[in-house]
CSV table of C-alpha atoms and ligand atoms in Angstrom, one decimal:
chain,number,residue,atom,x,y,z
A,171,UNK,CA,123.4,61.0,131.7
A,172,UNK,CA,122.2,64.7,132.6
A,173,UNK,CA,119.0,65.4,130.6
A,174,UNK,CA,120.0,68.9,131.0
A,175,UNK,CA,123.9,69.2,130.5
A,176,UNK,CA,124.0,73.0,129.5
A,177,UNK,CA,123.2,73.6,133.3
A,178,UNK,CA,125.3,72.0,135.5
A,179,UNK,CA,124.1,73.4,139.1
A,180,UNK,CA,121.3,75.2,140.4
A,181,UNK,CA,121.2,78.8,138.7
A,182,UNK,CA,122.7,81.0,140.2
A,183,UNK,CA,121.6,84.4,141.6
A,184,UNK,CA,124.3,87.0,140.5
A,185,UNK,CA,122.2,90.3,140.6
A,186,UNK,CA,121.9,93.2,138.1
A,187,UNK,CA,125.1,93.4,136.7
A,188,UNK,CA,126.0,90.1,135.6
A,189,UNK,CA,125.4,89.5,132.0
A,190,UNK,CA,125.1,85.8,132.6
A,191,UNK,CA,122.2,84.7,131.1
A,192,UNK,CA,122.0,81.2,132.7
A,193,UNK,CA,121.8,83.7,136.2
A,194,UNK,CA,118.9,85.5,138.0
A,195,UNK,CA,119.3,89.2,137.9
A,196,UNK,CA,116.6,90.1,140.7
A,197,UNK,CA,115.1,86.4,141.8
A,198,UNK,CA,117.5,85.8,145.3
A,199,UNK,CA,115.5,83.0,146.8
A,200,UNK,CA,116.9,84.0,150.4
A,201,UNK,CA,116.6,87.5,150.3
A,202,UNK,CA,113.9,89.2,152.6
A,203,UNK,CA,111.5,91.4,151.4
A,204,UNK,CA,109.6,92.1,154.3
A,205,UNK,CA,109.0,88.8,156.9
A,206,UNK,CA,108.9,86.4,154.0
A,207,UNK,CA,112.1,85.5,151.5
A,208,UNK,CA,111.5,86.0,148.0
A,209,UNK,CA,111.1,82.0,147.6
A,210,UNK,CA,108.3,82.3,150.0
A,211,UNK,CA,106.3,85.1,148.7
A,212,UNK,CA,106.6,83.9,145.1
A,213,UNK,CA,106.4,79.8,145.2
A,214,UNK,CA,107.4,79.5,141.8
A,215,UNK,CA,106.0,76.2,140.0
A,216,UNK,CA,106.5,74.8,136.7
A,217,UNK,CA,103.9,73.5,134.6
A,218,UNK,CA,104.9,69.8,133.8
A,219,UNK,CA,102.5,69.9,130.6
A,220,UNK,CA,104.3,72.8,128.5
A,221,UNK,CA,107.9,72.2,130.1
A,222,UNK,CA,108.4,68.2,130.1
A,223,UNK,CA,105.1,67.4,127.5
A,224,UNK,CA,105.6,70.2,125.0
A,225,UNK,CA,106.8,69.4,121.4
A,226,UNK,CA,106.7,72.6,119.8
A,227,UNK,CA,103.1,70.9,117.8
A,228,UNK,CA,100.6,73.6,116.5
A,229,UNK,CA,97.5,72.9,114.2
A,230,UNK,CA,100.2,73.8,111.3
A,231,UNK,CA,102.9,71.4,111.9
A,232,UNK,CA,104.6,68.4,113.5
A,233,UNK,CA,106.8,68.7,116.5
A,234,UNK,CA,109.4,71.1,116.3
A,235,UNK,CA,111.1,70.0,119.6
A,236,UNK,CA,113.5,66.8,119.9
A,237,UNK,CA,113.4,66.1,123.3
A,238,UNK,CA,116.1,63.5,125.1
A,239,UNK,CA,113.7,61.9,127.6
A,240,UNK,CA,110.8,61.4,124.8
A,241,UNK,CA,112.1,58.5,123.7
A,242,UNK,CA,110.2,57.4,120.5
A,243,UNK,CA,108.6,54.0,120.3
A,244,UNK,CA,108.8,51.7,123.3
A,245,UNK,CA,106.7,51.5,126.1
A,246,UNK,CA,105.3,55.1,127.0
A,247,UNK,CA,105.6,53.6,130.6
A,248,UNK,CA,109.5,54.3,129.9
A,249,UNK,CA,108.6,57.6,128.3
A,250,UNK,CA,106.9,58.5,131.2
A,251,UNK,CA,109.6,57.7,133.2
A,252,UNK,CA,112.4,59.5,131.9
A,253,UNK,CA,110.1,62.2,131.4
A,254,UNK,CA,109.7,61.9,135.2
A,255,UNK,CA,113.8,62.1,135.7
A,256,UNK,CA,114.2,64.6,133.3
A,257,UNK,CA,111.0,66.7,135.1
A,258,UNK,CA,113.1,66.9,138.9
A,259,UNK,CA,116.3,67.3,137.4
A,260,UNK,CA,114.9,70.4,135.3
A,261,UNK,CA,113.2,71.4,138.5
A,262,UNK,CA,116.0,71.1,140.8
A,263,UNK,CA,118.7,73.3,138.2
A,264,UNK,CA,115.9,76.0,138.0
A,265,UNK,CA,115.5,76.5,141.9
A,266,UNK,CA,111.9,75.9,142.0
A,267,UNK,CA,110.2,74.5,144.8
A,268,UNK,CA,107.0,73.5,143.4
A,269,UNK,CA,105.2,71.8,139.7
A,270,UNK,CA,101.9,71.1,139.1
A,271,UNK,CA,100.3,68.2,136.3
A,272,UNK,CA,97.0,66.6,134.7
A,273,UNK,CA,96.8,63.5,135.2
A,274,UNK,CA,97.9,61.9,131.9
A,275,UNK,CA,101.2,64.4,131.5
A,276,UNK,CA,103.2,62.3,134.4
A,277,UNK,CA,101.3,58.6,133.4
A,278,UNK,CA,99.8,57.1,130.0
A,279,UNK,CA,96.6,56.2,129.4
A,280,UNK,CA,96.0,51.9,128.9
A,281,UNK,CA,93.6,50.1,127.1
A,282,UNK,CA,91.0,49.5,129.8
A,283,UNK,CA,90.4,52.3,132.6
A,284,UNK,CA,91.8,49.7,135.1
A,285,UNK,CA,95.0,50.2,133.1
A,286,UNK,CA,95.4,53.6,133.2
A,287,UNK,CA,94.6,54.0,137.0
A,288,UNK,CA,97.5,51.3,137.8
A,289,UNK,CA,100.3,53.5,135.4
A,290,UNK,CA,99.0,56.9,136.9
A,291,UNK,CA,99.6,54.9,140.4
A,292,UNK,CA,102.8,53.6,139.1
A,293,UNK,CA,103.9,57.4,138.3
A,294,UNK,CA,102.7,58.6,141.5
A,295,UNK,CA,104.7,56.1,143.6
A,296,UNK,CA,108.1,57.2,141.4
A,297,UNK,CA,107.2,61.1,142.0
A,298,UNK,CA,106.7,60.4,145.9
A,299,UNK,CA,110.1,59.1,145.7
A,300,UNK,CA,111.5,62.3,143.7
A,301,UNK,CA,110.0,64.6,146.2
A,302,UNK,CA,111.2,63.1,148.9
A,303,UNK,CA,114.8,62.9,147.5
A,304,UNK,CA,114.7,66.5,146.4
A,305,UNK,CA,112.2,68.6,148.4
A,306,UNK,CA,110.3,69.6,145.4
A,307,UNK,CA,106.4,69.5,146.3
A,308,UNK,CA,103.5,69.2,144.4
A,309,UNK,CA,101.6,72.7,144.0
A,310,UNK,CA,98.6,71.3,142.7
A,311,UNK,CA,97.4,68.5,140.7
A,312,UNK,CA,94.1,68.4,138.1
A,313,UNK,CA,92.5,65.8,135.9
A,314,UNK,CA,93.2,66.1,132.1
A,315,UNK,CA,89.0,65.7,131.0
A,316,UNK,CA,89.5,67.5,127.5
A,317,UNK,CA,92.3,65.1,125.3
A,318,UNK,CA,90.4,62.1,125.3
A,319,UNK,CA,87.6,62.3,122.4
A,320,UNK,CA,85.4,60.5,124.9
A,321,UNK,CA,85.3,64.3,126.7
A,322,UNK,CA,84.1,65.8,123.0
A,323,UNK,CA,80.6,67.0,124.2
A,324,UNK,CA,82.3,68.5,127.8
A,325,UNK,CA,82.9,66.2,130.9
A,326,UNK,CA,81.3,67.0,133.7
A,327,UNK,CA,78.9,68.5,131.6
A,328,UNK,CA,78.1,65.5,129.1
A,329,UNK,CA,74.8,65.1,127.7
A,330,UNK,CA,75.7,61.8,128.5
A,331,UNK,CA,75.9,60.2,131.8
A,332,UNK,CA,77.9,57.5,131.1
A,333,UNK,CA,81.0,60.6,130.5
A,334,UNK,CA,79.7,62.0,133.2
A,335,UNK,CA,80.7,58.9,135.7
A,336,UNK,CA,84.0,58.2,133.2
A,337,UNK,CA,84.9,61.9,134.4
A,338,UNK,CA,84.0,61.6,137.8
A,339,UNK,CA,86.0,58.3,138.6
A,340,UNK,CA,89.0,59.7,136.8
A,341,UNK,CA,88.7,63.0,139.1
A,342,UNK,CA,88.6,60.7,142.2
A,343,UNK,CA,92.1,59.0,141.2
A,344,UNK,CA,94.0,62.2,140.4
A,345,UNK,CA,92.7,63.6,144.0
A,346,UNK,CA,94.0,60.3,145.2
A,347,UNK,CA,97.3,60.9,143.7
A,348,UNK,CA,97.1,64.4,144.5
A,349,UNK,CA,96.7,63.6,148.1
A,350,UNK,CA,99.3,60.7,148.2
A,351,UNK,CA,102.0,63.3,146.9
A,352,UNK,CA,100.7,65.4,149.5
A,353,UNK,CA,99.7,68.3,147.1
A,354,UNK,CA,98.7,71.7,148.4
A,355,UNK,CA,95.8,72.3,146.5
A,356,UNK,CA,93.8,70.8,143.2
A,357,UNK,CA,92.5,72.0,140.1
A,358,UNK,CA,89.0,72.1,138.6
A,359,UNK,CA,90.1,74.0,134.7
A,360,UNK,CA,86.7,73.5,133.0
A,361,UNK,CA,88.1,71.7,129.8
A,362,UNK,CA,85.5,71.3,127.6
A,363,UNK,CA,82.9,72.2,130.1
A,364,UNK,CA,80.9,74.9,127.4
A,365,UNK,CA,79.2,75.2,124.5
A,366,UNK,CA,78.9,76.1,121.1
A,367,UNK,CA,75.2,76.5,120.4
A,368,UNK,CA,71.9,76.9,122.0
A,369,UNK,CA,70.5,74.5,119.7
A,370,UNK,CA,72.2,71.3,121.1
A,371,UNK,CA,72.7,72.6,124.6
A,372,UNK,CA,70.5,73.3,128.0
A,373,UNK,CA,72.2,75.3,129.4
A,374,UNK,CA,70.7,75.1,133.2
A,375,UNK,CA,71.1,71.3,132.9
A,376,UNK,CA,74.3,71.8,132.2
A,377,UNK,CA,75.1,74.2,135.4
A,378,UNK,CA,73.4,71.6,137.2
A,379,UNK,CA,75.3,68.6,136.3
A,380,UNK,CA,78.5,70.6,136.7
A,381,UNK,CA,77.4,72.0,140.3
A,382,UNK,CA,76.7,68.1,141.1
A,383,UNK,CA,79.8,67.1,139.6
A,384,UNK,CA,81.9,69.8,141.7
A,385,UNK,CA,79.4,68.8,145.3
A,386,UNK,CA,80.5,64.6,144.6
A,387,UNK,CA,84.4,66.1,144.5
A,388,UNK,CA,83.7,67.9,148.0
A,389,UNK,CA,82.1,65.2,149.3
A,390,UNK,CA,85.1,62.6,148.4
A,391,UNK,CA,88.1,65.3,149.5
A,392,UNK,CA,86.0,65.6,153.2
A,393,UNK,CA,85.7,61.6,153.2
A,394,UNK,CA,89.6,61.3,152.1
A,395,UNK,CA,90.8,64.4,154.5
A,396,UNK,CA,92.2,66.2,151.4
A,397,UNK,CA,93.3,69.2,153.3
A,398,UNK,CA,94.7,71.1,150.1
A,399,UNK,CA,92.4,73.8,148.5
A,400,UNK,CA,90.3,73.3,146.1
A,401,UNK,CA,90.7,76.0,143.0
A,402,UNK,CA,88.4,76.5,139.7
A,403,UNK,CA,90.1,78.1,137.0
A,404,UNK,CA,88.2,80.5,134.8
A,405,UNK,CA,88.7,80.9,131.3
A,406,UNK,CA,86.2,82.3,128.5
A,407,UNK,CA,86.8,80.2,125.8
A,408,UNK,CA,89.0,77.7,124.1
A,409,UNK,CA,88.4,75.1,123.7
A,410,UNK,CA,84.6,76.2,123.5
A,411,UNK,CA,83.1,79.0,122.4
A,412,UNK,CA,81.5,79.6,125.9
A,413,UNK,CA,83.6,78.2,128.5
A,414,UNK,CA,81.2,78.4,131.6
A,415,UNK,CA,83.9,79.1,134.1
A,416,UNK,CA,83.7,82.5,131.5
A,417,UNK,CA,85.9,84.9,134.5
A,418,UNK,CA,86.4,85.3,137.9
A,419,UNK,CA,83.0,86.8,138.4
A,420,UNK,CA,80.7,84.8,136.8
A,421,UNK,CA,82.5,81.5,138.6
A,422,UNK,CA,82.1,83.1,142.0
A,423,UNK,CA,78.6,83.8,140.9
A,424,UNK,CA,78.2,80.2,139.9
A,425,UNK,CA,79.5,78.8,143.1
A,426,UNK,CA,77.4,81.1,145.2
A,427,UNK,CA,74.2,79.8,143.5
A,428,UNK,CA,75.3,76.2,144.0
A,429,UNK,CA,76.0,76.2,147.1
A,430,UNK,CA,79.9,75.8,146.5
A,431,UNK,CA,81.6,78.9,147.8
A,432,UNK,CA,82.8,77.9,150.5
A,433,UNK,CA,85.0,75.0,149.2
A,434,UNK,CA,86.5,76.7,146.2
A,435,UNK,CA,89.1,79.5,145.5
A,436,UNK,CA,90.3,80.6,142.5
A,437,UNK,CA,93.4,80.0,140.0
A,438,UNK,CA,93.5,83.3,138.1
A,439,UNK,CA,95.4,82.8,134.7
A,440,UNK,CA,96.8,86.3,133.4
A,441,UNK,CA,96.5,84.7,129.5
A,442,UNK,CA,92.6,83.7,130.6
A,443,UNK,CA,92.4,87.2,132.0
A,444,UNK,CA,92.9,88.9,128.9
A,445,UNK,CA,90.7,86.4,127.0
A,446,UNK,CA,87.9,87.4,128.9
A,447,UNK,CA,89.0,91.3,127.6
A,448,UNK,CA,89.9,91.6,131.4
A,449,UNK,CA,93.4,92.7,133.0
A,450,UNK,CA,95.1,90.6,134.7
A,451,UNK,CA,94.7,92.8,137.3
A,452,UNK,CA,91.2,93.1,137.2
A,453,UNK,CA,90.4,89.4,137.9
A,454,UNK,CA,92.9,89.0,140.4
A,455,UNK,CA,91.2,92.2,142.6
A,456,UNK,CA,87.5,90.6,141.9
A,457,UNK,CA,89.0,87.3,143.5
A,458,UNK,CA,90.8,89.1,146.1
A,459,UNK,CA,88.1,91.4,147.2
A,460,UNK,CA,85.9,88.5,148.3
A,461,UNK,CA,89.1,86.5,149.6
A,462,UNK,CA,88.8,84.5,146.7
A,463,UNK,CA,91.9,84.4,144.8
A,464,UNK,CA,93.9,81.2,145.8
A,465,UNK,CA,97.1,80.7,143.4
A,466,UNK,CA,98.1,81.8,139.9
A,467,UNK,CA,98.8,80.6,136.7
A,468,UNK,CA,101.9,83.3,135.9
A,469,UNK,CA,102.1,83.5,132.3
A,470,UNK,CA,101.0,86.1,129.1
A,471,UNK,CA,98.7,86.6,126.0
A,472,UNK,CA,99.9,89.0,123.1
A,473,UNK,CA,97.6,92.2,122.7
A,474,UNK,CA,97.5,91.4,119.0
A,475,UNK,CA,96.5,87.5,119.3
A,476,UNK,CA,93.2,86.3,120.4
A,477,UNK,CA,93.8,82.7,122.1
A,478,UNK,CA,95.5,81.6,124.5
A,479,UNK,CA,99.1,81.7,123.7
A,480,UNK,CA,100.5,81.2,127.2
A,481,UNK,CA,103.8,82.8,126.8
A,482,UNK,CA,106.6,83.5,129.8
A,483,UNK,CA,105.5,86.4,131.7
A,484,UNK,CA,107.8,89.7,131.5
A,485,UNK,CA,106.0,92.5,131.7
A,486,UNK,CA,106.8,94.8,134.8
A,487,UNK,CA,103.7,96.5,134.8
A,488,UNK,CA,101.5,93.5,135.0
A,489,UNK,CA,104.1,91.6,137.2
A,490,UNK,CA,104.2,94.9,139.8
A,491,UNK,CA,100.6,95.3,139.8
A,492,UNK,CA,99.4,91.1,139.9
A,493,UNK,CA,102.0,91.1,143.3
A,494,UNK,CA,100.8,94.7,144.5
A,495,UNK,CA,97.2,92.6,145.5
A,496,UNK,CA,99.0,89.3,146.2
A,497,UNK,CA,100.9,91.1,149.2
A,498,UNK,CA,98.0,93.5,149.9
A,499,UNK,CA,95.8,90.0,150.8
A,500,UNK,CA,99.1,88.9,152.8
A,501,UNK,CA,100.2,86.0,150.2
A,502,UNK,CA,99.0,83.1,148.8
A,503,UNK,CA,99.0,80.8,151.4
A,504,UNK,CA,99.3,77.7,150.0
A,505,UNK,CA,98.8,78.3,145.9
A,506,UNK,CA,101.9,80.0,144.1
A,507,UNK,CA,102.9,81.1,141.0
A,508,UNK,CA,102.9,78.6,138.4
A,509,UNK,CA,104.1,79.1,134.9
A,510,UNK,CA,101.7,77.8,132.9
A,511,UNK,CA,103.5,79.2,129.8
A,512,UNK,CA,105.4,77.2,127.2
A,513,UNK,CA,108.3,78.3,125.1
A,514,UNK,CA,107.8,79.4,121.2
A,515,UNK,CA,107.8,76.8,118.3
A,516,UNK,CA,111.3,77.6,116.9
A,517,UNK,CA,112.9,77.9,120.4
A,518,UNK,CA,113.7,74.1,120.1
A,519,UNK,CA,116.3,73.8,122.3
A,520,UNK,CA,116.8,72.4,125.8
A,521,UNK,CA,118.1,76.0,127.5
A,522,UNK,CA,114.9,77.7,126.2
A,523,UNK,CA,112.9,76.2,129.0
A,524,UNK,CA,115.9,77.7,131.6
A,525,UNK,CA,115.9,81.2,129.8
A,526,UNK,CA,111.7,81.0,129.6
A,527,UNK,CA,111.7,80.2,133.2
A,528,UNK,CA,114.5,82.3,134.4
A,529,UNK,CA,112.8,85.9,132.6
A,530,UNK,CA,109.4,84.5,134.0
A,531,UNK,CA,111.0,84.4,138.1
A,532,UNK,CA,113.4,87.7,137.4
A,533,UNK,CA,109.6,89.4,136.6
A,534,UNK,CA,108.2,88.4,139.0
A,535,UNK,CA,111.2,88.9,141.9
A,536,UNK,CA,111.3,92.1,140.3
A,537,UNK,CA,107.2,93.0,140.5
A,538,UNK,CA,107.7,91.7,144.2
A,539,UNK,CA,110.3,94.5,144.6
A,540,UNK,CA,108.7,97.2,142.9
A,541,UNK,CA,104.8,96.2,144.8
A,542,UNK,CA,106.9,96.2,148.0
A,543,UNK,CA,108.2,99.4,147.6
A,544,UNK,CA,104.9,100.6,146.8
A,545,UNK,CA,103.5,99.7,149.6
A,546,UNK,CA,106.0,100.9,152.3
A,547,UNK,CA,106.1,104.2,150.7
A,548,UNK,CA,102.5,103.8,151.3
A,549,UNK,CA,101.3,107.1,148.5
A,550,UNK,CA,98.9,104.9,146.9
A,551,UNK,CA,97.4,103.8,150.0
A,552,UNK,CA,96.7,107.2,151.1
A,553,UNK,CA,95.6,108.3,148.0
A,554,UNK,CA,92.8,105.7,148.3
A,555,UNK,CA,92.4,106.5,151.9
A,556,UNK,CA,91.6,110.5,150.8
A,557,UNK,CA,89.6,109.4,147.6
A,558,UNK,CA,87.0,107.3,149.6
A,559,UNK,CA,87.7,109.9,152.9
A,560,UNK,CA,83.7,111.3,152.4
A,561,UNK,CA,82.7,107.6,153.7
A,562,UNK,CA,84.2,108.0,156.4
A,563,UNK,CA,81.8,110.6,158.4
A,564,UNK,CA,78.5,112.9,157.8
A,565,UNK,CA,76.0,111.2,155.5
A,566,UNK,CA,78.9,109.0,154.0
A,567,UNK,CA,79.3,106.9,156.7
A,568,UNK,CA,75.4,106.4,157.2
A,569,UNK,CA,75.9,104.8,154.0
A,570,UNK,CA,78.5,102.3,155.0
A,571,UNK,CA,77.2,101.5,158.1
A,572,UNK,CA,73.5,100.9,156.0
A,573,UNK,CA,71.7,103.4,158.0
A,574,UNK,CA,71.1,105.8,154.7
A,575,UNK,CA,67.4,105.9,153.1
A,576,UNK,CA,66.8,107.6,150.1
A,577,UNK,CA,64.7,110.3,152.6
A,578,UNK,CA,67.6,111.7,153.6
A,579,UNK,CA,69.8,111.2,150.8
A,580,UNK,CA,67.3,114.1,148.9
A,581,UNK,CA,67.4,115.7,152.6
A,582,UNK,CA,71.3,116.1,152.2
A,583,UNK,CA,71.3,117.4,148.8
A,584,UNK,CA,68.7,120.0,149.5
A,585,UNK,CA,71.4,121.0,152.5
A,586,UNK,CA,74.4,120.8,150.6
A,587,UNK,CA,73.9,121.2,147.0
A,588,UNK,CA,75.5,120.2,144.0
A,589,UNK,CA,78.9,117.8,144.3
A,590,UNK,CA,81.6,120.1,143.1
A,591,UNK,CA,83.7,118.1,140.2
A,592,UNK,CA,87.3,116.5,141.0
A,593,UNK,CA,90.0,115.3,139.9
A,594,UNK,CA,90.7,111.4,139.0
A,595,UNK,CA,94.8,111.8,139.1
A,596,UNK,CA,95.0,108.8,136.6
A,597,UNK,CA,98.1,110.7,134.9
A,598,UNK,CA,99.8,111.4,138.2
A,599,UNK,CA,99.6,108.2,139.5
A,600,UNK,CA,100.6,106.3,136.3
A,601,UNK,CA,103.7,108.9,136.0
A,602,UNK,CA,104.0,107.4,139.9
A,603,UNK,CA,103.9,104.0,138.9
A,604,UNK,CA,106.8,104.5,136.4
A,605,UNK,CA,109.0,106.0,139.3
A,606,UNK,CA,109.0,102.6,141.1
A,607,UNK,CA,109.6,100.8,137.9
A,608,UNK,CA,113.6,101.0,138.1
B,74,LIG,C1,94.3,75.7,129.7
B,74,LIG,C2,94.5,75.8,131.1
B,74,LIG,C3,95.0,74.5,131.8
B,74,LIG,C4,94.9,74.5,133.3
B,74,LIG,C5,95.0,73.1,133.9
B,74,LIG,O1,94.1,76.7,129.1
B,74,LIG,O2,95.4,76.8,131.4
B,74,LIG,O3,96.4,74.3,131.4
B,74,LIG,O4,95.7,75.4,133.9
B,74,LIG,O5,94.2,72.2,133.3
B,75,LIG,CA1,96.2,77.5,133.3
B,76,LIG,CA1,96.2,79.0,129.2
């Protein structure tokens, strides 16, 4: 029995005109755009946690959703299971090549720790098997260290040690799983790694322990051969009111003095991005610029909400502009775009997740388009090339090259005077933008 009847095959591409809506309008996994297809620019995932694991639950009410594979009672073992099946087959009807999970969305926990490593094995052993059967591969895989109330004062960043190694040894299985599955990168989200108040916290220990924590999971990916990439994913808060991994900058910063850059990329989550009062955008190009910015979590926040509300993406102008820098650094290598976005409370029913997912890939296939014809027309380019031109020769280039004092910057002024004022072309270049959005 099809946990998914109302699709019956794959979706189908069926371009602009078709009014389908169980069809992509723009996402043609073959089609070329440039040397890559669209499939291999864009390496959609889904998020197993909000597609297969979400029940519609808010702090306001029960579950909304009635889903076939959770089937109540029973052994969760056999909830897990069919959750699995249900998890490919979803995958496989979408056209995605990739998903991503914690830990405890594809296996329950047991009663002793011992338990709960053998049914996350169990899990990983069925998912091997899916994989191979279908092709689908694992995008990344993270440890869930914020649902268990033993994880209430942070993980990594327990005041107690005794979390601490609880963490730790549950990090070491879901690389282990990760790496038996052959995943292409894994996760670090800081969970409940933050604080509330100064007046229970130290702060520096805290950075500390976490640093430690993040060196131990280095150390065991170099003993294991891990060879997928190892991303931190910044948020500023939620769960906490300070989430340490606060935005792209201050994480690079916090790798840098730990010694830890070298090992780590980033996951940049458009919803985190706005958190932070950031664009999108913005923390993509401050991960980019330093070759940072390793995969992303492809999803929205609402200008009017404040938390994280992790909806399908479908805004062109974020879309356009988040795959504008993707093919400006030449891709993602191995990270992708993982919709990490779940559906709204009342949309209960099992096609939601299909027109969720299907909006989120058209957006994107379409912000491919538009950031491809962008840069082949090549007008913003060399309006960046003129607007930085004076650093190219004269005292400008002494700059660059590090060769300017401040001597002979006063030198240059008496010579050449005042800078005359110009022109920022803000309103020319949005109006530009527009033109590309058809
Ligand atoms: C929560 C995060 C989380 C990570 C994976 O806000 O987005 O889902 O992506 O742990
Ligand atoms: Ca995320
Ligand atoms: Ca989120």
């Amino acid at each position: 029995m099809p946990f998914f009847p109302e699709v019956s095959e794959p979706i189908p591409f069926e371009g602009k005109a078709s009014k389908n809506p169980l069809a992509f309008k723009y996402y043609d996994s073959q089609r070329k755009i440039g040397s890559k297809t669209m499939s291999e620019h864009l390496r959609f995932s889904v998020a197993y946690w909000h597609t297969l694991m979400g029940n519609g639950q808010d702090m306001f009410g029960a579950p909304s959703f009635v889903r076939p594979w959770h089937i109540a009672g029973g052994d969760p073992m056999d909830r897990a299971k069919a959750t699995m099946d249900a998890a490919f087959e979803f995958f496989q009807k979408l056209g995605v090549k990739f998903y991503c999970f914690h830990d405890r969305d594809i296996a329950p926990e047991g009663a002793t720790f011992a338990q709960t490593c053998k049914n996350l094995e169990n899990m990983a052993l069925k998912a091997k098997e899916l994989q191979k059967s279908t092709g689908i591969k694992l995008l990344w895989g993270t440890a869930n260290l914020f649902s268990n109330p033993i994880y209430a004062h942070g993980a990594a960043t327990s005041p107690d040690a005794h979390v601490f190694a609880h963490a730790a040894a549950q990090v070491k299985h879901a690389i282990d799983i990760t790496h038996e599955l052959g995943g292409e990168n894994y996760v670090f989200w800081g969970g409940r790694e933050g604080y509330e108040t100064i007046l229970n916290t130290n702060f520096k220990h805290e950075q500390e322990q976490l640093a430690r924590f993040l060196h131990m999971a280095v150390d065991y990916k170099k003993k294991i051969g891990f060879k997928g990439q190892f991303l931190i994913e910044p948020k500023p808060k939620e769960p906490t009111k300070h989430q340490y991994d606060t935005d792209a900058a201050t994480t690079l910063a916090f790798l840098r003095e730990y010694d830890l850059i070298d090992h780590f990329k980033l996951n940049i989550e458009a919803n985190h991005a706005t958190l932070a009062g950031h664009t999108f955008e913005h923390e993509l190009v401050v991960a980019s610029a330093v070759g940072k910015l390793g995969s992303v979590d492809a999803n929205r926040g609402d200008l009017l909400l404040g938390w994280d509300t992790d909806q399908f993406p479908i805004d062109l102008y974020s879309t356009a502009l988040a795959m504008y820098i993707i093919l400006k650094q030449g891709g993602l290598g191995s990270g992708g775009l993982n919709f990490d976005a779940k559906v709204r409370r009342p949309s209960i029913e099992t096609v939601d997740l299909f027109y969720a997912h299907i909006g989120g890939m058209d957006a994107f296939a379409r912000g491919l388009i538009i950031a491809n014809n962008m840069l082949n027309d090549g007008i913003f380019d060399e309006f960046l090339e003129k607007r930085y031109s004076s650093y190219r020769s004269g005292f400008g280039e002494l700059i660059m090259e590090g060769k300017a004092t401040l001597e002979q910057a006063e030198q240059f002024i008496h010579e050449n005077g005042l800078p005359k004022p110009f022109s920022g072309r803000q309103e020319y270049l949005e109006k530009l933008l527009n033109d590309y959005i058809e």
